[in-house]
XYZ file of C-alpha atoms in Angstrom:
629
model
C 10.697 82.672 -10.092
C 13.225 83.204 -12.886
C 15.958 83.853 -10.326
C 15.173 80.562 -8.600
C 15.222 78.691 -11.888
C 18.499 80.309 -12.818
C 20.010 79.386 -9.463
C 19.003 75.766 -9.969
C 20.434 75.762 -13.462
C 23.674 77.213 -12.177
C 23.887 74.546 -9.510
C 23.433 71.806 -12.086
C 25.896 73.447 -14.499
C 28.617 73.041 -11.878
C 27.433 69.618 -10.775
C 29.834 67.294 -9.013
C 28.838 64.086 -7.147
C 30.438 65.147 -3.852
C 28.971 68.636 -4.100
C 25.543 67.236 -4.977
C 25.668 64.937 -1.925
C 26.632 67.901 0.279
C 23.891 70.208 -1.019
C 21.098 67.638 -1.322
C 22.002 64.770 1.015
C 18.565 63.146 1.217
C 18.085 63.210 -2.555
C 21.564 61.799 -3.093
C 20.968 59.089 -0.486
C 17.632 58.207 -2.079
C 19.307 57.850 -5.486
C 22.082 55.694 -3.990
C 19.677 53.370 -2.144
C 17.467 53.117 -5.234
C 20.496 52.215 -7.367
C 21.518 49.524 -4.870
C 17.937 48.179 -4.839
C 17.824 48.008 -8.649
C 21.185 46.219 -8.712
C 19.920 43.852 -6.012
C 16.791 43.093 -8.042
C 18.813 42.350 -11.172
C 21.184 40.057 -9.265
C 18.243 38.160 -7.790
C 16.576 37.682 -11.164
C 19.685 36.493 -13.034
C 19.458 32.706 -13.551
C 16.656 32.585 -10.991
C 14.989 29.640 -12.706
C 18.157 27.687 -13.508
C 18.504 25.888 -10.172
C 16.155 22.955 -9.453
C 13.618 23.691 -6.756
C 14.930 22.787 -3.310
C 12.932 20.253 -1.263
C 11.248 23.038 0.747
C 10.828 25.303 -2.259
C 8.864 22.627 -4.087
C 6.553 22.191 -1.082
C 5.885 25.927 -0.910
C 5.247 26.110 -4.655
C 2.919 23.090 -4.529
C 0.847 24.468 -1.645
C 0.588 27.788 -3.487
C -0.629 25.948 -6.571
C -3.146 24.022 -4.437
C -4.531 27.303 -3.110
C -4.839 28.637 -6.657
C -6.710 25.453 -7.611
C -9.033 25.761 -4.601
C -7.611 22.661 -2.886
C -5.653 24.220 0.000
C -6.751 22.585 3.256
C -5.661 25.247 5.710
C -2.852 25.967 8.153
C -0.414 23.180 8.989
C 2.515 24.237 11.233
C 4.767 21.613 9.628
C 4.721 23.742 6.479
C 4.507 27.073 8.355
C 2.069 29.918 7.822
C -0.253 30.355 4.825
C 0.404 33.980 3.820
C 3.236 33.230 1.402
C 1.033 30.625 -0.324
C -1.539 33.338 -1.003
C 1.109 35.741 -2.304
C 2.794 33.152 -4.524
C -0.596 31.977 -5.811
C -1.356 35.562 -6.798
C 1.866 35.673 -8.804
C 0.978 32.315 -10.394
C -2.414 33.736 -11.374
C -0.946 36.889 -12.912
C 2.299 35.636 -14.463
C 1.808 31.871 -14.710
C 3.365 28.965 -12.841
C 7.127 28.672 -13.165
C 10.341 28.384 -11.173
C 10.701 32.150 -11.436
C 7.266 33.038 -10.090
C 7.645 30.407 -7.350
C 10.666 32.355 -6.076
C 9.429 35.891 -6.706
C 7.979 36.477 -3.225
C 11.426 35.794 -1.762
C 13.043 38.059 -4.361
C 10.649 40.966 -3.788
C 11.014 40.614 -0.015
C 14.787 40.702 -0.438
C 14.584 43.890 -2.500
C 12.236 45.357 0.104
C 14.854 44.684 2.768
C 17.367 46.689 0.733
C 15.009 49.679 0.711
C 13.866 49.570 4.360
C 17.029 51.165 5.853
C 16.050 54.343 4.010
C 13.184 54.836 6.471
C 15.693 54.933 9.348
C 18.038 57.405 7.667
C 17.415 60.168 10.220
C 18.177 57.836 13.125
C 21.138 56.128 11.469
C 22.758 58.718 9.234
C 23.609 58.336 5.524
C 26.693 56.113 5.885
C 24.979 53.534 8.111
C 21.847 53.590 5.950
C 23.666 53.064 2.663
C 26.003 50.417 4.087
C 23.075 48.408 5.487
C 21.397 48.492 2.065
C 24.612 47.377 0.358
C 25.120 44.466 2.781
C 21.513 43.305 2.353
C 21.900 43.558 -1.430
C 25.239 41.872 -2.104
C 26.339 39.745 0.859
C 26.564 35.996 0.105
C 23.956 34.908 2.669
C 21.475 37.713 1.949
C 21.712 37.193 -1.811
C 21.396 33.410 -1.614
C 18.506 33.298 0.857
C 16.476 35.939 -0.986
C 16.749 33.871 -4.186
C 15.470 30.787 -2.354
C 11.718 30.242 -2.545
C 11.293 29.589 1.171
C 9.526 31.724 3.755
C 12.642 33.115 5.441
C 13.153 36.038 3.071
C 9.591 37.246 3.685
C 9.929 36.653 7.437
C 13.162 38.668 7.568
C 11.514 41.496 5.622
C 8.569 41.607 8.026
C 10.901 41.528 11.048
C 12.997 44.387 9.671
C 9.833 46.348 8.909
C 8.758 45.908 12.548
C 12.168 47.173 13.679
C 11.720 50.250 11.480
C 8.263 50.904 12.941
C 9.539 50.580 16.530
C 12.415 53.011 16.006
C 10.187 55.492 14.159
C 7.545 55.261 16.877
C 9.930 56.070 19.723
C 11.338 58.910 17.655
C 7.906 60.357 16.914
C 4.854 58.468 18.282
C 1.931 58.491 15.849
C -1.331 56.571 15.679
C -0.520 54.934 12.334
C 2.606 53.199 13.629
C 0.981 50.901 16.255
C -1.637 49.985 13.648
C 1.099 49.151 11.159
C 2.913 47.153 13.839
C -0.258 45.128 14.470
C -0.544 44.357 10.762
C 3.107 43.331 10.511
C 2.857 41.151 13.607
C -0.121 39.301 12.138
C 1.782 38.905 8.862
C 4.805 37.544 10.718
C 2.775 34.872 12.476
C 1.034 34.048 9.182
C 4.399 33.391 7.508
C 6.528 31.528 10.061
C 6.553 30.482 13.709
C 9.951 32.132 14.259
C 7.861 35.242 14.909
C 7.547 33.876 18.453
C 11.334 34.284 18.710
C 11.070 37.810 17.297
C 8.456 38.756 19.898
C 10.690 37.316 22.625
C 13.687 39.322 21.363
C 11.743 42.583 21.151
C 10.029 41.970 24.499
C 13.355 41.283 26.207
C 14.767 44.478 24.731
C 12.002 46.647 26.128
C 12.249 45.039 29.568
C 15.988 45.756 29.554
C 15.318 49.278 28.290
C 12.884 49.820 31.161
C 15.579 48.663 33.600
C 18.089 51.031 32.029
C 15.738 54.000 32.132
C 14.698 53.156 35.688
C 18.363 53.229 36.715
C 18.837 56.561 34.979
C 15.707 57.964 36.573
C 16.652 56.909 40.092
C 20.098 58.487 39.751
C 19.023 61.689 38.040
C 19.317 64.888 40.035
C 17.077 67.079 37.929
C 13.833 65.281 37.137
C 12.131 68.307 35.636
C 15.046 68.907 33.282
C 14.928 65.332 32.153
C 11.211 65.510 31.416
C 11.741 68.617 29.322
C 14.172 66.835 27.045
C 12.979 65.504 23.713
C 11.346 62.105 23.705
C 13.733 60.778 21.082
C 16.809 61.680 23.123
C 15.126 60.410 26.280
C 14.121 57.078 24.774
C 17.524 56.677 23.187
C 19.316 57.172 26.461
C 21.815 59.351 24.634
C 22.702 61.137 27.852
C 22.946 57.918 29.770
C 26.241 57.028 28.129
C 28.042 54.073 29.661
C 25.689 54.132 32.654
C 22.836 53.120 30.400
C 24.831 50.265 28.933
C 25.912 49.173 32.408
C 22.290 48.321 33.084
C 21.272 47.248 29.595
C 23.606 44.307 29.170
C 23.499 42.645 32.616
C 19.739 43.178 32.682
C 19.178 41.317 29.468
C 21.803 39.854 27.192
C 24.022 38.171 29.753
C 21.142 36.446 31.613
C 19.681 35.478 28.235
C 22.880 33.703 27.224
C 23.144 31.984 30.605
C 19.501 30.893 30.503
C 19.783 29.474 27.001
C 23.031 27.678 27.781
C 21.620 26.212 30.998
C 18.437 25.149 29.204
C 20.322 23.459 26.372
C 22.738 21.654 28.660
C 20.138 20.350 31.113
C 17.325 20.024 28.534
C 15.008 22.261 30.511
C 11.448 22.726 29.208
C 11.403 25.611 26.726
C 8.502 27.529 28.273
C 9.983 27.169 31.734
C 13.228 28.712 30.490
C 11.449 31.642 28.863
C 9.222 32.101 31.899
C 12.158 32.232 34.305
C 13.931 34.724 32.080
C 10.853 36.938 31.907
C 10.332 36.861 35.677
C 13.963 37.772 36.312
C 13.733 40.686 33.893
C 10.610 42.044 35.590
C 12.310 41.697 38.961
C 15.276 43.732 37.713
C 12.914 46.492 36.582
C 11.057 46.529 39.901
C 14.346 46.646 41.804
C 15.124 49.970 40.154
C 11.688 51.549 39.918
C 8.354 51.398 41.722
C 5.181 50.660 39.722
C 4.290 54.356 39.946
C 7.631 55.551 38.592
C 7.564 52.990 35.788
C 4.541 54.860 34.474
C 6.757 57.901 33.926
C 9.667 56.169 32.175
C 10.339 57.597 28.689
C 9.476 54.438 26.756
C 6.195 54.104 28.683
C 5.409 57.772 28.088
C 5.967 57.186 24.381
C 3.395 54.394 24.429
C 0.985 56.555 26.467
C 1.274 59.401 23.990
C -0.941 57.405 21.627
C -4.544 57.375 22.810
C -6.006 54.115 24.049
C -8.208 53.842 20.982
C -5.036 53.741 18.899
C -3.827 50.613 20.654
C -7.316 49.105 20.452
C -7.290 49.774 16.723
C -3.861 48.135 16.454
C -5.173 45.058 18.305
C -8.233 44.978 16.038
C -6.066 45.151 12.917
C -3.878 42.340 14.246
C -6.853 40.085 15.016
C -8.629 40.899 11.753
C -5.709 40.012 9.505
C -4.684 37.076 11.707
C -8.204 35.675 11.318
C -8.335 36.509 7.599
C -5.175 34.580 6.775
C -5.397 31.638 9.165
C -9.036 30.911 8.332
C -8.214 30.925 4.583
C -10.278 34.067 4.105
C -12.919 32.860 6.600
C -13.456 29.567 4.780
C -12.014 27.497 7.678
C -12.963 29.142 11.007
C -11.015 26.593 13.083
C -7.805 28.038 11.679
C -8.107 31.109 13.931
C -7.414 29.182 17.140
C -4.979 26.880 15.361
C -2.878 29.908 14.483
C -2.439 30.689 18.172
C -1.989 27.148 19.475
C -0.725 24.790 16.767
C 2.333 26.828 15.816
C 3.765 27.162 19.307
C 2.863 23.555 20.131
C 4.653 22.293 17.035
C 7.698 24.486 17.691
C 7.815 23.305 21.292
C 7.787 19.669 20.148
C 10.518 20.303 17.578
C 12.906 21.506 20.301
C 13.682 17.891 21.202
C 14.248 16.675 17.632
C 17.217 18.867 16.587
C 16.293 18.737 12.911
C 19.429 19.011 10.826
C 21.543 17.576 13.670
C 23.758 20.668 13.735
C 25.698 21.689 16.906
C 24.815 24.740 18.984
C 27.780 26.622 17.528
C 26.602 26.086 13.932
C 26.191 29.811 13.195
C 29.546 30.635 14.791
C 31.072 28.715 11.886
C 28.657 29.294 9.041
C 28.209 33.060 9.198
C 31.911 34.066 9.502
C 32.855 31.687 6.673
C 30.717 33.724 4.274
C 30.371 37.078 6.015
C 33.838 37.645 7.500
C 33.900 41.270 6.300
C 30.497 41.967 7.836
C 31.631 40.322 11.082
C 34.725 42.540 11.288
C 32.708 45.686 10.601
C 30.037 44.554 13.079
C 32.603 44.338 15.882
C 33.880 47.836 15.053
C 30.341 49.162 14.853
C 29.309 47.562 18.151
C 32.248 49.176 19.945
C 31.203 52.520 18.448
C 27.626 52.067 19.675
C 28.878 51.231 23.168
C 30.890 54.435 23.222
C 28.178 56.555 21.541
C 24.859 54.916 22.483
C 21.694 55.803 20.611
C 18.357 54.029 20.706
C 18.685 52.730 17.130
C 22.252 51.538 17.724
C 21.413 49.757 20.969
C 18.369 48.164 19.351
C 20.570 46.730 16.583
C 23.182 45.419 19.048
C 20.490 43.794 21.154
C 18.725 42.251 18.169
C 21.962 40.901 16.666
C 23.274 39.323 19.878
C 19.934 37.994 21.093
C 19.165 36.594 17.624
C 22.483 34.759 17.723
C 21.618 33.398 21.194
C 18.040 32.496 20.259
C 18.684 30.741 16.953
C 21.681 28.890 18.395
C 19.557 27.754 21.340
C 16.608 26.663 19.183
C 17.277 23.088 18.120
C 16.457 23.582 14.434
C 19.594 25.060 12.858
C 19.754 25.579 9.109
C 21.627 27.994 6.825
C 18.502 29.957 5.864
C 17.994 30.973 9.496
C 21.357 32.766 9.371
C 19.586 35.489 7.385
C 17.707 36.565 10.521
C 20.996 37.041 12.377
C 22.581 38.876 9.452
C 19.889 41.579 9.178
C 20.769 43.531 12.372
C 24.462 42.854 11.724
C 24.107 44.785 8.450
C 23.293 47.941 10.430
C 26.130 47.400 12.902
C 28.460 46.931 9.928
C 27.214 50.334 8.789
C 28.322 51.860 12.083
C 31.694 50.199 11.536
C 32.021 51.775 8.085
C 31.067 55.133 9.594
C 33.908 54.849 12.116
C 36.397 54.065 9.360
C 35.049 56.812 7.124
C 35.486 59.435 9.833
C 39.102 58.292 10.295
C 39.812 58.089 6.558
C 42.394 60.918 6.498
C 44.643 59.404 9.148
C 47.891 57.858 7.926
C 47.362 54.513 9.635
C 44.159 54.026 7.609
C 46.102 53.304 4.398
C 46.924 49.655 5.240
C 43.435 49.307 6.742
C 41.860 50.359 3.443
C 44.077 47.892 1.572
C 42.979 45.031 3.830
C 39.320 46.050 3.625
C 39.516 46.263 -0.157
C 40.859 42.716 -0.272
C 38.131 41.463 2.064
C 35.470 43.241 0.018
C 36.744 41.854 -3.279
C 36.903 38.296 -1.926
C 33.433 38.605 -0.354
C 31.929 39.708 -3.669
C 33.769 36.869 -5.427
C 32.472 34.264 -2.977
C 28.988 35.772 -3.224
C 29.101 35.355 -7.006
C 30.494 31.830 -6.757
C 27.952 30.679 -4.173
C 24.964 32.165 -5.991
C 25.742 31.487 -9.632
C 28.528 28.919 -10.009
C 27.905 26.593 -7.043
C 24.297 27.546 -6.427
C 23.267 23.931 -5.814
C 26.655 22.353 -5.063
C 26.383 20.341 -1.816
C 29.849 21.552 -0.774
C 28.359 25.016 -0.247
C 27.142 25.294 3.330
C 24.244 27.444 2.144
C 22.687 24.717 0.007
C 22.124 22.175 2.813
C 20.194 19.399 0.956
C 19.316 20.214 -2.629
C 17.509 18.624 -5.568
C 19.973 17.448 -8.224
C 20.329 18.441 -11.842
C 19.960 14.737 -12.722
C 16.418 14.765 -11.366
C 15.574 17.950 -13.262
C 17.001 16.421 -16.457
C 14.714 13.426 -15.884
C 11.668 15.697 -15.609
C 12.634 17.521 -18.807
C 13.203 14.175 -20.523
C 9.710 12.985 -19.612
C 8.078 16.276 -20.610
C 9.798 16.335 -24.013
C 8.899 12.732 -24.765
C 5.309 13.298 -23.647
C 4.918 16.198 -26.085
C 6.428 14.138 -28.909
C 4.242 11.124 -28.152
C 1.051 13.181 -28.239
C 2.127 14.997 -31.395
C 2.386 11.702 -33.301
C -0.855 10.308 -31.936
C 0.656 7.839 -29.469
C -1.069 9.321 -26.430
C 0.557 10.601 -23.228
C 3.649 9.055 -21.691
C 2.613 7.556 -18.359
C 4.565 8.129 -15.142
C 4.381 6.233 -11.835
C 5.906 7.890 -8.770
C 6.665 6.278 -5.441
C 4.834 8.096 -2.631
C 8.045 7.811 -0.569
C 9.588 10.485 -2.842
C 6.500 12.672 -3.190
C 8.744 15.739 -2.796
C 9.619 17.349 -5.193
C 7.458 15.260 -7.549
C 4.247 16.810 -6.197
C 5.281 20.106 -7.764
C 7.002 18.926 -10.920
C 4.154 16.565 -11.877
C 1.337 18.644 -10.334
C -0.913 18.600 -13.406
C 0.588 15.738 -15.399
C -2.235 13.873 -17.100
C -0.577 10.441 -17.120
C 0.508 10.344 -13.453
C 0.059 7.385 -11.097
C 1.063 7.336 -7.425
C 2.245 3.991 -6.106
C 4.024 2.332 -3.172
C 5.301 -1.097 -2.199
C 1.770 -2.261 -1.351
C 0.204 -1.257 -4.647
C 3.267 -1.838 -6.857
C 1.956 -5.240 -7.966
C -0.337 -3.438 -10.373
C 2.020 -0.603 -11.318
C 2.521 -0.099 -15.015
C 3.968 3.024 -16.598
C 6.458 4.230 -19.171
C 8.561 5.913 -16.477
C 8.708 4.756 -12.869
C 10.456 6.867 -10.194
C 10.881 4.947 -6.972
C 12.932 4.933 -3.800
C 15.342 1.967 -3.997
C 14.244 0.716 -0.577
C 10.649 0.405 -1.824
C 11.686 -2.294 -4.275
C 8.888 -1.344 -6.664
C 10.875 -2.191 -9.789
C 11.277 -5.772 -8.583
C 7.690 -6.227 -7.386
C 5.581 -5.215 -10.374
C 5.452 -7.889 -13.146
C 4.914 -5.229 -15.820
C 8.217 -3.582 -14.905
C 10.410 -6.639 -15.485
C 11.421 -5.501 -18.965
C 12.037 -1.888 -17.963
C 15.533 -0.416 -18.088
C 16.410 0.733 -14.543
C 19.041 3.336 -13.611
C 19.889 4.603 -10.140
C 20.150 8.397 -9.965
C 20.624 10.993 -7.204
C 17.492 12.835 -6.126
C 19.011 15.065 -3.435
C 22.692 15.421 -2.586
C 24.230 16.728 0.606
C 27.302 17.209 2.696
C 27.314 16.698 6.458
C 30.266 18.945 7.435
C 30.756 17.584 10.988
C 32.277 20.798 12.246
C 34.067 18.988 15.041
C 36.428 17.488 12.442
C 37.391 20.753 10.731
C 40.579 20.931 12.788
C 42.127 18.038 10.869
C 45.212 19.892 9.741
C 44.066 22.845 11.855
C 43.268 25.826 9.641
C 44.108 23.995 6.439
C 40.647 22.436 6.446
C 38.945 25.836 6.433
C 41.530 27.285 4.047
C 41.107 24.573 1.422
C 37.342 24.884 1.654
C 37.414 28.657 1.270
C 39.688 28.571 -1.777
C 38.259 25.713 -3.835
C 35.420 24.227 -1.721
C 37.501 21.149 -0.934
C 35.619 19.399 1.876
C 37.554 18.197 4.894
C 35.586 14.951 5.285
C 34.689 13.514 1.878
C 33.084 10.488 3.522
C 30.119 12.639 4.510
C 29.307 13.639 0.923
C 26.253 11.647 -0.113
C 22.848 11.612 -1.754
C 19.330 10.291 -1.510
C 18.822 8.238 -4.688
C 15.898 7.081 -6.792
C 15.502 4.302 -9.344
C 14.374 5.413 -12.795
C 12.751 2.569 -14.753
C 11.991 3.218 -18.426
C 9.715 1.008 -20.527
C 10.656 -0.405 -23.950
C 7.874 1.735 -25.456
C 9.399 4.903 -24.036
C 12.869 3.910 -25.213
C 11.542 3.262 -28.709
C 9.724 6.604 -28.744
C 12.930 8.358 -27.662
C 14.867 6.671 -30.464
C 12.253 7.752 -33.014
C 12.209 11.296 -31.590
C 16.007 11.493 -31.818
C 15.991 10.153 -35.369
C 13.232 12.542 -36.407
């Protein structure tokens, strides 16, 4: 025992970082990933409460508050799944209601995403694992979207967790993993309907994988030798080389892109498009393998290695948690069926609306503008995976490309959905870094390192600028439509005056809010004691110290009691409609000016949704007395 202790002491006495990494690689990798996760947490908490709550953030926070107050009415697909309301309400209950706690679910999910690559370290290797964690911690899109109190951060975390479970299962099938997958699938549906897209992406991958393995099986000369190989190598197709890829891509990705393009151009019914794609994929599999031989394909054997009761348990876990969350903990039984039907029905109807009015190539512009370094590394990493295919690598390529196809095809295109495309790209970027690291001693790598250092420095700079300097500036493509600081100043003004008025015995300051601008007022005035909701029909009797109304409602001119109020028009939400088709004015100068100083190339599309703030003489007098006092 003393000799062992002495040996350890000697090792630490001569400690060097490189030597420590060589002797204890898993410990060193764990420390590195943990350090990145801690840095990611700190970055997500800095100034987290400074930015006004976005339109969607305020809705999520309000529904969470309603659940805490016992007033939540159950699942509504317009506002997506209920699970994040439960989680945020729990944080409200423990830590109190605030901007910070309203965004903490997104923050914690973002930190969880940084940690998840660790669980794939043996499939990916240390360089890919650490790079993926770094990208998910510091990239502009990942950092911004995991500081935004929407559901996308949690959805991306759940999706990545499912990817981890799938890779781990095919590496070493165990009963716990299908059960965990069932839980995660239920959680995904209970957060956002994009889980339907995730299921489609994963399902398409396994159909293409079956086609690939069927092609390998039909061309193999030594069946017994193949069966003796390890399941991980078999499922990964590591010996299939380019032959495996020759089947993988035509069998899946290329038809997927053609189907989505055809559907978008001719406005084909969404379910018909998906159905045709699925039928074609099954036909490809059956062309290469009979039903009997499919039973012996490696990926099927992996599934069969878990007893039937394991899959039944996974299905039971899925249904139990699905029912638990959609029925509001069994308080609303009708929510169980609604979870299966309402979400897909709503999403199907939204396909024709094109909310956001963005073009199909929206992500082809948005992602490279912020993640140009990740895009370059992703291309390098994808080429490496093609030349050295592994199951994990092919899974990441498939998920990245099919996510790009799927979210570009779906009519609702917004910056927060770019996070779902970025997640698999982070792993492919890791493969790219691995390629460069292995070639680091070659002379031609010197200028490459210089260029990469410049790209890295500028990416970190733009990440800082987007998240802390311009975090609600409409000229940032990531902000989309955001609540203004002027509105938040108005809320603080009312709150301060209300406290002063009550402290001097004058009673609460009353506020009337137009129902046409209920968001974000529902959250900011959620428990305000002197609140009145009004509209153009009831404005005749409106009387309040502060009136917030949409100009088109004309409330300030309708109510007799508001005639002596002082009215100011202020921006509620501001926005920029980039109109990507016009970026070529001056060719690349439009993009260049925007990258350097966020100078927009079409200033005429900068605008805002305004509100009229009417302040009573009583409130103005109280403010004067408060200022004097």
